[in-house]
Amino acid sequence: MRIPRRCLVAVVAAALVTMPLAACGGEHRTGGEGFTVGLLLPSRAVPRWEHSDRPLIEAHVKKLCPTCTMEYANAENDVTRQRGQLVSMVTKGAKVVILDAADTRALRSSIQEARRAGVPVIAYDRLAEGPIVGYVSFDGFQVGRLQGEALLTALKERTGRPNVVMVNGDPTGPNAAWYRKGALSVLTGKATVVRSYDTQDWSTQNAHANMSAAIAALGPDRIDGVLAANDSIAAGVVAALKSAGVTKFPPVTGQDADLDAVRRIVKGEQYMTVYKPFAKEAAAVAAMAVAVGRGEDPRDSATTTTDSPTTENIPSVLLTPTAVTAPRIGPVLVEGGVYTVGQICTRDLRAACDRAGLSP
């Protein structure tokens, strides 16, 4: 039975899918024979994958298709392992696979094999190469723009052109390039990028090494701001600054609104993060996966299209990110139900939370 287009759009827009299922066609939406949806995530290095994305996607798939089952695996940053996981899911009979690729290029042949076996693959968060049938993520260029704009705002009182160190993401994935391009679209002509590094695996340890190299080469006094691509990288940047004896931190950006990053913002160690509403992303990919698993056209649940290096006009949902600085933690993250004040404001942060307007 075909899911009405208006229902899929409602799922994507509402994200949390709090409306009664009957409102969008009742039995048409939840009925039909169940099937297996595969979910492959890239690593545990970024906390959101296990803490947010996995449970949210599983919950939304179950809500849309109560008789469906989920098959899950995490690649632990190992491309070879993820290839094997994809083959295993196809062999076990998954009808559709949601893939967040550990390496978006290296998985191309595995996606082609899945397609030959009749198993469609939907790219999640990272745009995998190969014959994917759909793509759900956030506007990566806008993420970078938000980071660059926030950094310039934090540095607006400085005279002259500020010196910025860029600690980018892992170059094996297209998202890192999008973030960097978006940031540079804002920073170019207004700041001087004095050092730029790629961070393998998006890891805190590698980011620490990169930032330590920048401090050794420039000295902390010549670093006015740090464009850190995400919160795991920001954690390494902050740790390197502390190791160098820096007490007055330059503004440091981030992304993902990890709880530890939010606490660093409250402390004044990190200037901002970019919040990407994971519930909306999870709802959108679940809607697309269930529709595709039922043999429907992924374009019915898409809002735009995206081109990859190998495939044009991929049906896509690209959601809008939000910049979060200290004053925005309450309105965006607390009122939005992401964290409670109690989760953010540990005992040692109470005074800082009071200054940030986060008193219970």
Coordinates of C-alpha atoms in Angstrom, one line a residue:
M1 CA 0.0 0.0 0.0
R2 CA 1.4 3.4 -1.0
I3 CA 2.0 5.9 1.8
P4 CA 0.4 9.3 0.8
R5 CA 2.9 12.0 -0.1
R6 CA 1.3 14.4 2.3
C7 CA 1.9 12.0 5.2
L8 CA 5.6 11.6 4.4
V9 CA 6.0 15.4 4.2
A10 CA 4.3 15.7 7.6
V11 CA 6.7 13.2 9.1
V12 CA 9.7 15.0 7.8
A13 CA 8.4 18.4 8.9
A14 CA 7.1 17.3 12.3
A15 CA 10.1 15.0 12.9
L16 CA 9.1 13.8 16.2
V17 CA 6.0 12.1 14.7
T18 CA 3.9 13.0 17.7
M19 CA 0.7 13.1 15.7
P20 CA -1.5 10.0 15.8
L21 CA -0.7 7.8 12.9
A22 CA -4.4 7.6 11.9
A23 CA -4.2 11.3 11.0
C24 CA -2.2 10.4 7.9
G25 CA -4.0 7.4 6.6
G26 CA -4.1 5.1 9.6
E27 CA -3.8 1.6 8.5
H28 CA -2.1 2.5 5.2
R29 CA 0.8 4.0 7.2
T30 CA 1.3 1.1 9.6
G31 CA -0.1 -1.8 7.8
G32 CA 1.5 -4.2 5.4
E33 CA 4.1 -6.9 5.7
G34 CA 7.1 -6.2 7.8
F35 CA 10.7 -6.3 6.6
T36 CA 14.3 -5.7 7.9
V37 CA 15.8 -2.2 7.8
G38 CA 19.6 -2.2 8.1
L39 CA 21.4 0.7 9.9
L40 CA 25.2 1.1 9.6
L41 CA 26.8 3.9 11.6
P42 CA 30.5 4.9 11.1
S43 CA 32.0 5.1 14.6
R44 CA 31.7 5.7 18.3
A45 CA 34.2 8.6 18.3
V46 CA 31.3 11.1 17.8
P47 CA 28.9 10.7 20.8
R48 CA 25.7 11.5 18.8
W49 CA 25.8 8.3 16.7
E50 CA 25.1 5.9 19.6
H51 CA 23.4 8.3 22.0
S52 CA 21.0 10.0 19.5
D53 CA 20.9 8.8 16.0
R54 CA 20.6 5.0 16.6
P55 CA 17.8 5.1 19.1
L56 CA 15.9 7.8 17.3
I57 CA 16.0 6.0 13.9
E58 CA 15.0 2.7 15.5
A59 CA 12.1 4.3 17.3
H60 CA 10.8 6.1 14.1
V61 CA 11.1 3.0 12.0
K62 CA 9.1 1.0 14.6
K63 CA 6.5 3.8 14.7
L64 CA 6.0 3.8 11.0
C65 CA 6.3 0.0 10.6
P66 CA 5.6 -1.9 13.8
T67 CA 6.2 -5.2 12.1
C68 CA 9.6 -4.2 10.7
T69 CA 12.8 -5.2 12.4
M70 CA 16.1 -3.3 12.6
E71 CA 19.6 -4.8 12.0
Y72 CA 22.3 -2.5 13.4
A73 CA 26.1 -2.4 13.2
N74 CA 28.8 0.1 14.0
A75 CA 32.0 0.2 11.9
E76 CA 34.3 1.6 14.6
N77 CA 36.0 3.7 12.0
D78 CA 37.0 0.6 10.1
V79 CA 36.1 0.7 6.4
T80 CA 36.8 -3.0 5.8
R81 CA 34.5 -3.8 8.7
Q82 CA 31.7 -1.7 7.3
R83 CA 32.0 -3.3 3.9
G84 CA 31.6 -6.7 5.6
Q85 CA 28.6 -5.4 7.7
L86 CA 26.9 -4.2 4.5
V87 CA 27.4 -7.5 2.8
S88 CA 26.1 -9.3 5.9
M89 CA 22.9 -7.2 6.0
V90 CA 22.3 -7.9 2.3
T91 CA 22.9 -11.6 2.9
K92 CA 20.6 -11.7 5.9
G93 CA 17.8 -10.3 3.9
A94 CA 17.6 -6.6 4.7
K95 CA 15.2 -4.9 2.3
V96 CA 16.7 -1.5 2.6
V97 CA 19.9 -0.2 4.3
I98 CA 20.6 3.2 5.9
L99 CA 24.3 3.9 5.6
D100 CA 26.4 6.5 7.3
A101 CA 29.7 5.7 5.5
A102 CA 33.0 5.4 7.4
D103 CA 34.6 6.4 4.1
T104 CA 32.2 7.7 1.4
R105 CA 34.4 6.7 -1.5
A106 CA 35.6 3.3 -0.3
L107 CA 32.0 2.1 0.1
R108 CA 31.1 2.7 -3.5
S109 CA 31.7 -0.9 -4.7
S110 CA 29.8 -2.3 -1.8
I111 CA 26.8 -0.1 -2.5
Q112 CA 26.9 -1.3 -6.1
E113 CA 26.9 -4.9 -5.0
A114 CA 23.9 -4.2 -2.7
R115 CA 22.1 -2.6 -5.6
R116 CA 22.8 -5.7 -7.8
A117 CA 21.3 -7.8 -5.1
G118 CA 18.2 -5.7 -5.1
V119 CA 18.8 -3.9 -1.8
P120 CA 18.6 -0.1 -2.0
V121 CA 20.9 2.0 0.1
I122 CA 20.0 5.4 1.6
A123 CA 23.0 7.7 2.6
Y124 CA 22.6 9.2 6.0
D125 CA 24.4 12.3 7.2
R126 CA 27.3 11.7 4.8
L127 CA 26.8 11.6 1.0
A128 CA 28.2 8.3 0.0
E129 CA 29.3 7.7 -3.6
G130 CA 27.8 5.0 -5.7
P131 CA 24.1 4.2 -6.7
I132 CA 22.4 5.4 -3.5
V133 CA 18.7 5.9 -3.8
G134 CA 18.3 8.7 -1.3
Y135 CA 20.2 11.1 1.0
V136 CA 19.2 12.6 4.4
S137 CA 21.4 15.1 6.1
F138 CA 21.9 18.8 7.0
D139 CA 23.1 21.6 4.8
G140 CA 26.8 21.2 5.3
F141 CA 27.7 24.5 3.6
Q142 CA 25.3 26.3 6.0
V143 CA 27.0 24.6 9.0
G144 CA 30.3 26.1 7.9
R145 CA 28.7 29.5 7.4
L146 CA 27.3 29.5 10.9
Q147 CA 30.7 28.6 12.4
G148 CA 32.4 31.3 10.4
E149 CA 29.8 33.9 11.2
A150 CA 29.9 33.1 14.9
L151 CA 33.7 33.4 14.9
L152 CA 33.7 36.8 13.2
T153 CA 31.0 38.0 15.7
A154 CA 33.2 36.8 18.6
L155 CA 36.2 38.7 17.1
K156 CA 34.4 41.9 16.1
E157 CA 36.1 43.9 18.8
R158 CA 39.6 43.1 17.5
T159 CA 41.4 45.7 15.4
G160 CA 42.8 44.5 12.1
R161 CA 42.3 41.2 10.5
P162 CA 42.2 38.3 13.0
N163 CA 44.3 35.2 12.7
V164 CA 42.3 32.0 12.6
V165 CA 43.4 28.4 12.8
M166 CA 41.2 25.9 11.0
V167 CA 41.0 22.4 12.4
N168 CA 38.9 20.7 9.8
G169 CA 37.3 17.3 9.7
D170 CA 38.4 14.1 8.0
P171 CA 39.0 14.7 4.3
T172 CA 37.8 11.2 3.4
G173 CA 34.2 12.4 3.6
P174 CA 32.5 15.1 1.7
N175 CA 31.0 16.8 4.8
A176 CA 34.3 18.1 5.9
A177 CA 34.9 19.8 2.6
W178 CA 31.4 21.3 2.7
Y179 CA 31.9 22.7 6.3
R180 CA 35.3 24.1 5.3
K181 CA 33.9 25.7 2.1
G182 CA 31.0 27.3 4.0
A183 CA 33.3 28.7 6.7
L184 CA 35.7 30.1 4.1
S185 CA 32.8 31.8 2.3
V186 CA 32.5 33.9 5.4
L187 CA 36.1 34.2 6.6
T188 CA 37.8 35.0 3.3
G189 CA 38.7 38.7 3.2
K190 CA 37.8 39.2 6.9
A191 CA 40.2 36.9 8.6
T192 CA 43.6 35.4 7.9
V193 CA 43.7 31.6 8.1
V194 CA 47.2 31.2 9.5
R195 CA 47.1 27.4 9.8
S196 CA 44.7 24.7 8.4
Y197 CA 44.7 21.1 9.4
D198 CA 42.7 18.0 8.5
T199 CA 41.7 15.7 11.4
Q200 CA 41.7 12.0 10.6
D201 CA 38.6 10.2 12.0
W202 CA 37.3 13.4 13.5
S203 CA 39.1 12.3 16.7
T204 CA 39.8 14.4 19.7
Q205 CA 43.3 13.0 19.9
N206 CA 44.2 14.0 16.4
A207 CA 42.7 17.4 16.9
H208 CA 44.8 17.8 20.0
A209 CA 47.9 17.0 17.9
N210 CA 46.9 19.5 15.2
M211 CA 46.2 22.3 17.6
S212 CA 49.4 21.6 19.5
A213 CA 51.3 22.0 16.2
A214 CA 49.6 25.3 15.6
I215 CA 50.5 26.6 19.0
A216 CA 54.1 25.5 18.6
A217 CA 54.4 27.1 15.2
L218 CA 52.6 30.4 16.1
G219 CA 52.5 30.8 19.8
P220 CA 49.1 31.1 21.5
D221 CA 49.2 35.0 21.4
R222 CA 49.0 34.9 17.6
I223 CA 45.9 32.7 17.5
D224 CA 42.8 34.9 17.7
G225 CA 40.2 32.2 17.0
V226 CA 39.8 28.5 16.1
L227 CA 37.4 27.1 13.5
A228 CA 37.0 23.6 14.9
A229 CA 34.8 21.5 12.6
N230 CA 32.8 19.7 15.3
D231 CA 32.7 19.2 19.1
S232 CA 35.0 16.2 19.2
I233 CA 37.6 18.3 17.4
A234 CA 36.8 21.3 19.7
A235 CA 37.5 19.1 22.7
G236 CA 41.0 18.4 21.4
V237 CA 41.6 22.1 20.6
V238 CA 40.6 23.1 24.1
A239 CA 42.8 20.4 25.7
A240 CA 45.8 21.6 23.6
L241 CA 45.2 25.2 24.7
K242 CA 45.1 24.0 28.3
S243 CA 48.3 22.0 27.9
A244 CA 50.0 25.1 26.5
G245 CA 49.0 27.0 29.7
V246 CA 46.5 29.2 28.0
T247 CA 44.0 30.6 30.5
K248 CA 42.1 33.1 28.3
F249 CA 40.7 31.0 25.5
P250 CA 40.2 32.3 22.0
P251 CA 36.7 31.7 20.6
V252 CA 36.4 28.0 19.4
T253 CA 33.6 26.8 17.2
G254 CA 32.1 23.3 17.2
Q255 CA 29.2 21.2 15.9
D256 CA 26.8 18.6 17.1
A257 CA 25.8 20.2 20.5
D258 CA 27.4 17.3 22.4
L259 CA 26.7 17.6 26.2
D260 CA 30.3 18.1 27.0
A261 CA 30.6 20.8 24.4
V262 CA 27.5 22.6 25.9
R263 CA 29.2 22.5 29.3
R264 CA 32.4 23.9 27.7
I265 CA 30.4 26.7 26.3
V266 CA 28.9 27.4 29.8
K267 CA 32.5 27.5 31.2
G268 CA 33.7 29.8 28.5
E269 CA 36.1 27.3 27.0
Q270 CA 34.2 26.9 23.7
Y271 CA 32.4 29.8 22.1
M272 CA 29.7 28.0 20.1
T273 CA 28.4 24.8 18.6
V274 CA 26.0 24.0 15.7
Y275 CA 22.9 22.1 16.7
K276 CA 21.5 19.8 14.1
P277 CA 18.1 18.5 15.3
F278 CA 18.8 14.8 15.2
A279 CA 15.2 13.9 15.8
K280 CA 14.2 15.5 12.5
E281 CA 17.1 13.8 10.6
A282 CA 16.2 10.5 12.1
A283 CA 12.5 10.9 11.3
A284 CA 13.3 11.9 7.7
V285 CA 15.5 8.9 7.0
A286 CA 13.1 6.5 8.7
A287 CA 10.3 7.8 6.6
M288 CA 12.4 7.4 3.4
A289 CA 13.6 3.9 4.4
V290 CA 10.2 2.6 5.2
A291 CA 8.8 4.0 2.0
V292 CA 11.6 2.5 -0.1
G293 CA 11.3 -0.8 1.7
R294 CA 7.7 -0.9 0.7
G295 CA 8.7 -0.4 -2.9
E296 CA 7.8 3.3 -3.2
D297 CA 9.7 6.2 -4.9
P298 CA 12.1 7.9 -2.6
R299 CA 11.3 11.2 -4.3
D300 CA 7.9 11.1 -2.5
S301 CA 9.7 11.8 0.8
A302 CA 12.4 14.1 -0.5
T303 CA 12.4 17.9 -0.5
T304 CA 15.3 18.5 -2.9
T305 CA 18.0 16.7 -4.9
T306 CA 21.8 16.4 -4.5
D307 CA 24.6 15.4 -6.8
S308 CA 27.4 13.2 -5.7
P309 CA 30.6 12.6 -7.7
T310 CA 29.0 9.4 -9.1
T311 CA 25.2 10.1 -9.1
E312 CA 23.0 13.1 -10.1
N313 CA 19.7 14.2 -8.8
I314 CA 19.7 12.0 -5.7
P315 CA 16.3 12.5 -3.8
S316 CA 17.3 14.3 -0.6
V317 CA 16.2 15.9 2.6
L318 CA 18.6 18.6 3.7
L319 CA 17.6 20.1 7.1
T320 CA 18.6 23.4 8.6
P321 CA 21.2 23.7 11.4
T322 CA 21.2 26.3 14.2
A323 CA 24.0 28.1 15.9
V324 CA 24.2 27.9 19.6
T325 CA 26.2 30.3 21.8
A326 CA 25.8 30.5 25.6
P327 CA 22.7 32.8 25.5
R328 CA 21.0 30.3 23.1
I329 CA 21.5 27.2 25.2
G330 CA 18.3 27.7 27.1
P331 CA 16.0 28.7 24.2
V332 CA 17.4 26.1 21.8
L333 CA 18.6 23.1 23.7
V334 CA 16.7 23.2 27.0
E335 CA 13.4 24.5 25.8
G336 CA 13.8 22.2 22.7
G337 CA 14.0 19.2 25.0
V338 CA 17.6 18.2 24.1
Y339 CA 19.0 18.5 27.6
T340 CA 17.7 19.5 31.0
V341 CA 19.3 22.2 33.1
G342 CA 20.2 19.5 35.5
Q343 CA 22.1 17.5 32.9
I344 CA 24.1 20.6 31.8
C345 CA 24.7 22.3 35.2
T346 CA 26.8 19.9 37.2
R347 CA 27.7 21.1 40.7
D348 CA 31.0 22.7 39.6
L349 CA 29.1 24.6 36.8
R350 CA 26.4 26.2 39.0
A351 CA 27.9 29.7 39.1
A352 CA 28.6 29.6 35.4
C353 CA 25.1 28.4 34.7
D354 CA 23.7 31.2 36.7
R355 CA 25.6 33.7 34.5
A356 CA 24.3 31.9 31.4
G357 CA 20.7 32.2 32.7
L358 CA 20.4 28.4 33.2
S359 CA 19.4 28.4 36.8
P360 CA 16.8 25.7 37.7

